[in-house]
Short mmCIF file of N, CA, C and O in Angstrom, two decimals:
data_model
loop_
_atom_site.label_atom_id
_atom_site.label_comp_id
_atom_site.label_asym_id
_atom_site.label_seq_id
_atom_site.Cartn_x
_atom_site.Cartn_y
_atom_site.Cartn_z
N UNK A 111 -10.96 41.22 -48.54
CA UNK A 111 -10.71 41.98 -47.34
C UNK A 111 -10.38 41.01 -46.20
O UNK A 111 -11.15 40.07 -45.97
N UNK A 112 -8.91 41.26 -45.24
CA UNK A 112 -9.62 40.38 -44.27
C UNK A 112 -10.37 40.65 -43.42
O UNK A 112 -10.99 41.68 -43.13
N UNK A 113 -10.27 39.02 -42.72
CA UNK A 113 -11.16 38.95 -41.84
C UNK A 113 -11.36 39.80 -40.39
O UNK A 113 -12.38 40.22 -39.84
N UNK A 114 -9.72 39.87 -39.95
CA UNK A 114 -9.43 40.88 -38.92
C UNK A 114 -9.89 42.18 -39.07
O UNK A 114 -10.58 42.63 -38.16
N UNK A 115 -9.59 43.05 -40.27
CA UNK A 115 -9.95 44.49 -40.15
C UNK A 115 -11.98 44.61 -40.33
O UNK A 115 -12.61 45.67 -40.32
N UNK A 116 -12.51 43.34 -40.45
CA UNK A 116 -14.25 43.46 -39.96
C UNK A 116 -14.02 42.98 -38.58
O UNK A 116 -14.32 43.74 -37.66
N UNK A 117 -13.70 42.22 -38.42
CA UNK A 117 -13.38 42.10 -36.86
C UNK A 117 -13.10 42.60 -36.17
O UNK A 117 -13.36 42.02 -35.12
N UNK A 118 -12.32 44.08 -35.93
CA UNK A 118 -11.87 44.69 -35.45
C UNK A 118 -13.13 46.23 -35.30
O UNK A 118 -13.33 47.06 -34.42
N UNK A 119 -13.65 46.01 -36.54
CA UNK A 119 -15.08 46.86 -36.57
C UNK A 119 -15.74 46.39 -36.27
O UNK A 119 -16.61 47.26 -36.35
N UNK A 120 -16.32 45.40 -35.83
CA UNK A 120 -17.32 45.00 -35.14
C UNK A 120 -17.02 44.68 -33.29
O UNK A 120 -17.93 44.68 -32.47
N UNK A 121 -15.58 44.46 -32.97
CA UNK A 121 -15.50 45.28 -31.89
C UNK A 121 -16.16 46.66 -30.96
O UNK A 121 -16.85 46.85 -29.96
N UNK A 122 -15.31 47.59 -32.21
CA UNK A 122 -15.15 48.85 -32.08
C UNK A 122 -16.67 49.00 -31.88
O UNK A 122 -16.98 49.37 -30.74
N UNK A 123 -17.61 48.82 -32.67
CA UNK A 123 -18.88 49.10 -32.19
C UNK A 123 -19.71 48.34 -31.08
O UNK A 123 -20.79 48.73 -30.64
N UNK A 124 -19.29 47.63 -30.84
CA UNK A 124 -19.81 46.93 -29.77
C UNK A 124 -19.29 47.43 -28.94
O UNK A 124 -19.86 47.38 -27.85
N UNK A 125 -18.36 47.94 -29.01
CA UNK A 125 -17.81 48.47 -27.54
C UNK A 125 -18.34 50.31 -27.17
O UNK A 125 -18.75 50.80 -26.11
N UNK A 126 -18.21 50.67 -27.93
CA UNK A 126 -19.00 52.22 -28.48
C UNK A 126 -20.10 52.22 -27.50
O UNK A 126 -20.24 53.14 -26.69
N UNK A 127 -21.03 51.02 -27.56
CA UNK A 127 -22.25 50.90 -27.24
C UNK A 127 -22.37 50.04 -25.77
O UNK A 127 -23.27 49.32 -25.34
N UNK A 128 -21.41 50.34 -25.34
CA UNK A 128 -21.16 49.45 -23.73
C UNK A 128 -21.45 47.91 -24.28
O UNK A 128 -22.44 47.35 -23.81
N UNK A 129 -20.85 47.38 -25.02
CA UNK A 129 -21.15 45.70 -25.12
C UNK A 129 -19.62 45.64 -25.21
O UNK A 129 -18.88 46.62 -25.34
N UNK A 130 -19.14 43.99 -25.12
CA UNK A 130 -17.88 43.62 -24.84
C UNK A 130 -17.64 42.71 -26.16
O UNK A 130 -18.43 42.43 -27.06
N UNK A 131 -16.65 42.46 -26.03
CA UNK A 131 -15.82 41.61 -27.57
C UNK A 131 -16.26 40.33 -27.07
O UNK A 131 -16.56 39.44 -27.87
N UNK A 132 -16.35 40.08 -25.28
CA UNK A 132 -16.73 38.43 -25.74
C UNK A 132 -18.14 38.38 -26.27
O UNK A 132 -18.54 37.24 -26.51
N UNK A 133 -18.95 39.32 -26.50
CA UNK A 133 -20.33 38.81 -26.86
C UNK A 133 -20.10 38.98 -28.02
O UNK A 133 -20.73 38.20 -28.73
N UNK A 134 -19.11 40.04 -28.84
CA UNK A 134 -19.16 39.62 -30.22
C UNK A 134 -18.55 38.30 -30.72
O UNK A 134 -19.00 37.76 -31.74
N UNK A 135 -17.83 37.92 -30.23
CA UNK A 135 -17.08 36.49 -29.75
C UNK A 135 -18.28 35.13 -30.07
O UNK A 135 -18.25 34.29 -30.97
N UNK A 136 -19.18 35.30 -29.03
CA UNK A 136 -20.35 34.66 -28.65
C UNK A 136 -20.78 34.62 -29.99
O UNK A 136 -20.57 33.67 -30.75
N UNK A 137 -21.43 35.76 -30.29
CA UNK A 137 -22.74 35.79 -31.30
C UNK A 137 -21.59 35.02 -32.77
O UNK A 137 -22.11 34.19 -33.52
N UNK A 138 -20.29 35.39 -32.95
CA UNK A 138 -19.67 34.76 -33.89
C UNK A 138 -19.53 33.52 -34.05
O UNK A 138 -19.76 32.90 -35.10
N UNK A 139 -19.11 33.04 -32.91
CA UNK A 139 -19.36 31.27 -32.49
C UNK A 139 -20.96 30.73 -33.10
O UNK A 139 -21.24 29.90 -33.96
N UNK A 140 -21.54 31.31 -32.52
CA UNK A 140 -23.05 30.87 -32.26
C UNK A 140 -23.45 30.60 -33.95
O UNK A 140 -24.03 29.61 -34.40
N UNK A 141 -22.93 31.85 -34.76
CA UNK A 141 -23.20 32.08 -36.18
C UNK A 141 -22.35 30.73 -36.83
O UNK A 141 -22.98 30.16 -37.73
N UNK A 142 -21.12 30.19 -36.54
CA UNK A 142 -20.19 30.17 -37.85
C UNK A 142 -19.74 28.43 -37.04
O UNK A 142 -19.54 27.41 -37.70
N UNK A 143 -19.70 28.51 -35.58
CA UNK A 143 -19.93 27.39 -34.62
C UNK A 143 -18.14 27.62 -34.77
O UNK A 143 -17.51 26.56 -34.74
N UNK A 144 -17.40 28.76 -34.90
CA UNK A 144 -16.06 28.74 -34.65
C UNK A 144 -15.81 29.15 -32.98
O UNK A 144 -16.31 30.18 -32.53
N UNK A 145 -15.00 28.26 -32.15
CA UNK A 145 -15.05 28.55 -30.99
C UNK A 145 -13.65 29.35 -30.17
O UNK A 145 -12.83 29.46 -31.08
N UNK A 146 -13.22 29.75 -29.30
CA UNK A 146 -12.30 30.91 -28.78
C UNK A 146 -11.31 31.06 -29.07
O UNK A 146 -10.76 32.14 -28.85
N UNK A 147 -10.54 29.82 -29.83
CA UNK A 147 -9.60 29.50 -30.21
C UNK A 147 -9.37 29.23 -31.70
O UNK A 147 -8.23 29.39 -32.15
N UNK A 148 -10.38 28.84 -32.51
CA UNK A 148 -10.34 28.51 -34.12
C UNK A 148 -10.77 29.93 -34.29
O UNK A 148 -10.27 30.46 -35.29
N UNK A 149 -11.82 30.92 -33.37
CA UNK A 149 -12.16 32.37 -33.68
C UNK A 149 -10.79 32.71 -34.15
O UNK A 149 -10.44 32.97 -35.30
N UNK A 150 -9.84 32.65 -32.72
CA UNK A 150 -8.55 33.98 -32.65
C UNK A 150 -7.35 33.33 -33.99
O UNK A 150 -6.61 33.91 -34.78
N UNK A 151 -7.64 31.84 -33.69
CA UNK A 151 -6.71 31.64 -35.46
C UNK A 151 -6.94 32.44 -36.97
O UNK A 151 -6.12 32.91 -37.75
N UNK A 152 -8.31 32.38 -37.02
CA UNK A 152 -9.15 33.04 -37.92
C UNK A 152 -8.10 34.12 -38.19
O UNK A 152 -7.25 34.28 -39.07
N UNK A 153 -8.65 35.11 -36.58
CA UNK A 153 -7.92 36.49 -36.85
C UNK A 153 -6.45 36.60 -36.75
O UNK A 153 -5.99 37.48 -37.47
N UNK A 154 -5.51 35.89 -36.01
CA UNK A 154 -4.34 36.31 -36.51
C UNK A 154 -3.46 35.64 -37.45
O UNK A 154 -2.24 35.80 -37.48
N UNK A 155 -4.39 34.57 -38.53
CA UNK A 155 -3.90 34.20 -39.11
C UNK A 155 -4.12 35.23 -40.53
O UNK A 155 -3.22 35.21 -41.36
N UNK A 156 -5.07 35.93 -40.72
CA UNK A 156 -4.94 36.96 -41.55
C UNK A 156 -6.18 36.49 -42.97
O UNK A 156 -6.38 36.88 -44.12
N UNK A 157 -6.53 35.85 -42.41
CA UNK A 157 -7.62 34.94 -43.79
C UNK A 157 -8.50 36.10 -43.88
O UNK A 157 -8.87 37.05 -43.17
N UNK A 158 -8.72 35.45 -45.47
CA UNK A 158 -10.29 36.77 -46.35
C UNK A 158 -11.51 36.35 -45.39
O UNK A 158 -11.53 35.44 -44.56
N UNK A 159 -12.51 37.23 -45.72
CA UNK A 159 -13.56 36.85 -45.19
C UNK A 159 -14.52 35.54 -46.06
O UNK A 159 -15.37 34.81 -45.57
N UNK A 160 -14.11 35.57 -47.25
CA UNK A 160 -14.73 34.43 -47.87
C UNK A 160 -14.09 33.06 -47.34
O UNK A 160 -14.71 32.00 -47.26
N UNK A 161 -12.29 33.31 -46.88
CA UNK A 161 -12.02 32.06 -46.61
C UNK A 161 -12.64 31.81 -44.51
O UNK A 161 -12.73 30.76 -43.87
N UNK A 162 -12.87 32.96 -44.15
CA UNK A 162 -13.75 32.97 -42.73
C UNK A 162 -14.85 32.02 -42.76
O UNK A 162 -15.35 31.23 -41.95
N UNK A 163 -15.09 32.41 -44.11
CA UNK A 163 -16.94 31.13 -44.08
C UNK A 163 -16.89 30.44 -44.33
O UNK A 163 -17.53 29.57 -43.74
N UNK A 164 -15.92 30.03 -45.71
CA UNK A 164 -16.02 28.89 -46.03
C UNK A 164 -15.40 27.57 -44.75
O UNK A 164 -15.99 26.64 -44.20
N UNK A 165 -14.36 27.95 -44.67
CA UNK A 165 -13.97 26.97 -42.71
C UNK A 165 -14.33 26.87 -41.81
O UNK A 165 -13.79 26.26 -40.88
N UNK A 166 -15.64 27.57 -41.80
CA UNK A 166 -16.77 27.86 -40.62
C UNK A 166 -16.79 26.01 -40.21
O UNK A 166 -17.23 25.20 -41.03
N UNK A 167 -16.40 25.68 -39.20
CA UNK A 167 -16.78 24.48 -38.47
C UNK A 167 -18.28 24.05 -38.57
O UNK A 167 -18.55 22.89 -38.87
N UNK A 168 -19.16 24.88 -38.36
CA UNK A 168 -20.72 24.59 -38.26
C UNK A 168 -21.80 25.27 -38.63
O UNK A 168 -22.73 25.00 -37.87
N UNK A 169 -22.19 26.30 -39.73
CA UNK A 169 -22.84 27.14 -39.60
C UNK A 169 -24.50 27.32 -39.42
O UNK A 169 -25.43 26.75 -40.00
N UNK A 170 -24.50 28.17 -38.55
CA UNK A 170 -25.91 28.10 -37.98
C UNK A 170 -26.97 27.78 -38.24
O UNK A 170 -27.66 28.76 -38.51
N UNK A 171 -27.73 26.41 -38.34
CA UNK A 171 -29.05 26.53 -39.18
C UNK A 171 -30.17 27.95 -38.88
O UNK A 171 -30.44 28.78 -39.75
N UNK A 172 -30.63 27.97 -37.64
CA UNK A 172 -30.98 29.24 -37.02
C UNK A 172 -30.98 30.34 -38.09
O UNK A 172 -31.98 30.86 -38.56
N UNK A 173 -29.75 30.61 -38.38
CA UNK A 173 -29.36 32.06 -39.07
C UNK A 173 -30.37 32.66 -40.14
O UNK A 173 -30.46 33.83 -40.49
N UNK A 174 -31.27 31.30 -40.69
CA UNK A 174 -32.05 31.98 -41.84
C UNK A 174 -33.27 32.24 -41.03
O UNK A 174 -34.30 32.14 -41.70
N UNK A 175 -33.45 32.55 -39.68
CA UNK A 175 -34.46 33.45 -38.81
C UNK A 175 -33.80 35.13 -38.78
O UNK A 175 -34.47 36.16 -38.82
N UNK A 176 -33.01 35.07 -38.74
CA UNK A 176 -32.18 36.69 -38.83
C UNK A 176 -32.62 37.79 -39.74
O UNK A 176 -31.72 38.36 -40.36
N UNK A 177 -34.15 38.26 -39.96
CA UNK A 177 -34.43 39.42 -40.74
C UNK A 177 -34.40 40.58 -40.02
O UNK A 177 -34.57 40.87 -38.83
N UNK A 178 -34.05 41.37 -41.31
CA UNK A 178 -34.36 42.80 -41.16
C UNK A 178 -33.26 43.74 -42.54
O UNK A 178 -32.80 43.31 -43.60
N UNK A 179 -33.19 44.80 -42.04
CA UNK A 179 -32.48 45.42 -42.89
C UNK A 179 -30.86 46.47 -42.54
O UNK A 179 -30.77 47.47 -41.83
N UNK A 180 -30.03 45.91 -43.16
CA UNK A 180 -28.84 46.22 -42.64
C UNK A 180 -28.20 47.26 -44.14
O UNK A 180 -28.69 47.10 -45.26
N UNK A 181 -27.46 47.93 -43.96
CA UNK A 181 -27.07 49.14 -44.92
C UNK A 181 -28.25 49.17 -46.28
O UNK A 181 -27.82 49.13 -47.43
N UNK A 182 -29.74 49.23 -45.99
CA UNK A 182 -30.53 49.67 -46.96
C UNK A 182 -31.13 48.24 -47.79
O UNK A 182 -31.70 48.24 -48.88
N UNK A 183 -30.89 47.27 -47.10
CA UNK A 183 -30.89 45.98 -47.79
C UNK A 183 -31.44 45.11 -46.88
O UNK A 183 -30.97 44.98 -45.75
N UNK A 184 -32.15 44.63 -47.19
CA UNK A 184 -33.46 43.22 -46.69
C UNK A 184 -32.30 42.34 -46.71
O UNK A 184 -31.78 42.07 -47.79
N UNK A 185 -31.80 41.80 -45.47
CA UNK A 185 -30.71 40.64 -45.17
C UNK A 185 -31.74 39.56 -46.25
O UNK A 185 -31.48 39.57 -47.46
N UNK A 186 -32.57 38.91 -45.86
CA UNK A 186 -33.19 37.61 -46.42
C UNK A 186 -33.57 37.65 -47.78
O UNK A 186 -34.07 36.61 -48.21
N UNK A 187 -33.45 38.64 -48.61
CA UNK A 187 -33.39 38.96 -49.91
C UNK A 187 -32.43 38.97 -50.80
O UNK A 187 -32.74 39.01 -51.99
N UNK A 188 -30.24 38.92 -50.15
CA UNK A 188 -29.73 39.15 -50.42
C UNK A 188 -29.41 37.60 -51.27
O UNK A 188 -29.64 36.58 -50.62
N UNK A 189 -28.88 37.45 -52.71
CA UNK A 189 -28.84 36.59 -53.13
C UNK A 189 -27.66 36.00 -53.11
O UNK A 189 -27.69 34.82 -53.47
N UNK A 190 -26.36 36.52 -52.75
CA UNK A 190 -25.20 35.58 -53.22
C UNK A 190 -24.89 35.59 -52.14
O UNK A 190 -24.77 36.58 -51.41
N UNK A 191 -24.62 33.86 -51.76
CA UNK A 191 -24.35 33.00 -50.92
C UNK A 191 -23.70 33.85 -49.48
O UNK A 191 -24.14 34.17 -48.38
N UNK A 192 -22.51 33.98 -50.17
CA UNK A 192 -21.07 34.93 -49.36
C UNK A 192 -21.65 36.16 -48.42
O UNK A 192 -21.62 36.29 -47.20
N UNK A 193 -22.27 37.15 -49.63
CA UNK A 193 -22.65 38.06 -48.85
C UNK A 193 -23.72 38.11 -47.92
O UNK A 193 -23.71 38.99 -47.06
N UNK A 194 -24.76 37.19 -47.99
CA UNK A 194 -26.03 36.92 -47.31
C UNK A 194 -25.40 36.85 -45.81
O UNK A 194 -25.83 37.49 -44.85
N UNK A 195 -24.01 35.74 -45.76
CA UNK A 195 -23.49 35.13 -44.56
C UNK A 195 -23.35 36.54 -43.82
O UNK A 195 -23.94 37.05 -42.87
N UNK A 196 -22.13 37.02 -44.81
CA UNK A 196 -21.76 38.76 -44.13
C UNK A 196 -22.92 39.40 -43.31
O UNK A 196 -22.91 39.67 -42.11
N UNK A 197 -24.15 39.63 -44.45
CA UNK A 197 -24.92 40.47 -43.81
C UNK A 197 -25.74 39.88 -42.51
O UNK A 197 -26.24 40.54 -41.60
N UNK A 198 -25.72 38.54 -42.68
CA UNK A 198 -26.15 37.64 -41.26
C UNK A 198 -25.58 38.47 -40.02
O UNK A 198 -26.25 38.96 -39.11
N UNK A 199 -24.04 38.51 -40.22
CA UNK A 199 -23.37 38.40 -39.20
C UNK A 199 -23.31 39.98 -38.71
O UNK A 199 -23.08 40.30 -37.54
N UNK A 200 -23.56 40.97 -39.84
CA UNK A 200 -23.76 42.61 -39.39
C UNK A 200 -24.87 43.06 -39.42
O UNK A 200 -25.09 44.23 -39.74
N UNK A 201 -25.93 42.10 -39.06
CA UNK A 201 -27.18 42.16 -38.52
C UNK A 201 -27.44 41.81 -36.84
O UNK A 201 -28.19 42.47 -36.13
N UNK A 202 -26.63 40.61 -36.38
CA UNK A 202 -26.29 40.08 -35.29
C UNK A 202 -25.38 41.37 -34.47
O UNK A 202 -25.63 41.63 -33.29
N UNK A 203 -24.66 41.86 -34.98
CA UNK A 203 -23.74 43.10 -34.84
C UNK A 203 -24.41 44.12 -34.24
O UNK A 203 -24.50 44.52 -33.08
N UNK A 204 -24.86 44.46 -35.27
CA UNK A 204 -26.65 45.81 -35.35
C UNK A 204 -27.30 45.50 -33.92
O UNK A 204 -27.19 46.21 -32.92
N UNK A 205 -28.18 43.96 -34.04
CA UNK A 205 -28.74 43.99 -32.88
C UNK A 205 -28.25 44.38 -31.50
O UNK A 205 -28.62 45.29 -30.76
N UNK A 206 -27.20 43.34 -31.33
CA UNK A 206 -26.32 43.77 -29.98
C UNK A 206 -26.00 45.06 -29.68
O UNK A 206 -26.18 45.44 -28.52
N UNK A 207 -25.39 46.10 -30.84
CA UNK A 207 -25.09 47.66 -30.67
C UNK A 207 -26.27 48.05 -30.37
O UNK A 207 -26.01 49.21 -30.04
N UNK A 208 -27.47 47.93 -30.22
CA UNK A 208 -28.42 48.61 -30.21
C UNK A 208 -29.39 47.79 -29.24
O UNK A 208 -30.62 47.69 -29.32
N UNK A 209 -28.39 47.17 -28.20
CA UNK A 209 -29.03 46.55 -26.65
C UNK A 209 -29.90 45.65 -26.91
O UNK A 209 -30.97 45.69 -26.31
N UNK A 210 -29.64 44.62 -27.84
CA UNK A 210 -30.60 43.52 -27.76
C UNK A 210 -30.55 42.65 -26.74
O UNK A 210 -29.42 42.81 -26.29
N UNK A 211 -31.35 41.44 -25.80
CA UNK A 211 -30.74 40.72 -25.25
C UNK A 211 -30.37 39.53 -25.95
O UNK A 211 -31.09 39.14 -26.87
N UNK A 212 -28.99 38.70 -25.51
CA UNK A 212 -28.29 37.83 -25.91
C UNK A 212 -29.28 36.61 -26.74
O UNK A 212 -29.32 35.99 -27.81
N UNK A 213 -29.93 36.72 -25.62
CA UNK A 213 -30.86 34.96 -25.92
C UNK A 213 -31.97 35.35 -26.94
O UNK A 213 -32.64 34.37 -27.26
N UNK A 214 -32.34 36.48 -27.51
CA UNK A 214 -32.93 36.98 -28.80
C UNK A 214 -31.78 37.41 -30.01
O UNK A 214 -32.16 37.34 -31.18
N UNK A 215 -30.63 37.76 -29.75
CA UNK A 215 -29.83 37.93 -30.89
C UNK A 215 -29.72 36.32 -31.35
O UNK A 215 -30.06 36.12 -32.51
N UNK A 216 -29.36 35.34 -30.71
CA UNK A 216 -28.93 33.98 -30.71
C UNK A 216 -30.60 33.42 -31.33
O UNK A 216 -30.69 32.38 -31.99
N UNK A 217 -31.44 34.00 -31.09
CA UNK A 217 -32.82 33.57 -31.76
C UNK A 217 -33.30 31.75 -30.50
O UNK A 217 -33.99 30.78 -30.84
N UNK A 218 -32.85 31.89 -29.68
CA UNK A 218 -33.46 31.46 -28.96
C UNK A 218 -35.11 31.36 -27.97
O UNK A 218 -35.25 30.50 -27.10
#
């Protein structure tokens, strides 16, 4: 799948919920350490989401603080590599739609 049409859903809900694209922006950086410009290559260059992670510039040590449960599934339980990342990142998603503040989604 690419990377743009999750990207574009994770907009859409952030915005649904009065939050803005740069914080999904933010929390993506923060996750993958891709910054405003390697982000928007990402997306209009048309890449899978497996090739999204694997080029991730930096990825978050942090991220394995990120529990809970996202479509019926214990994020920190999920076993294959790829999808764990995914569900990282539509957990970070989740929080923000549902008014977290920044400096607790970021696990600061």
């Amino acid at each position: 799948m690419p990377f743009a049409k999750v990207y574009g859903c994770y907009i859409d809900k952030a915005q649904r919920k009065g939050r803005s694209a740069e914080e999904v922006d933010t929390i993506i950086g923060w996750l993958t350490g891709y910054d405003a410009s390697g982000l928007q290559q990402q997306v209009e260059g048309g890449c899978d989401i497996k090739t999204f992670f694997a080029d991730a510039p930096a990825m978050q040590p942090k991220r394995e603080l990120i529990k809970g449960v996202v479509c019926g599934v214990r994020v920190e339980t999920v076993e294959d590599p790829l999808m764990r990342e995914i569900r990282y990142l539509d957990k970070l998603v989740d929080e923000l739609a549902k008014g977290k503040a920044m400096a607790k989604i970021l696990r600061q």
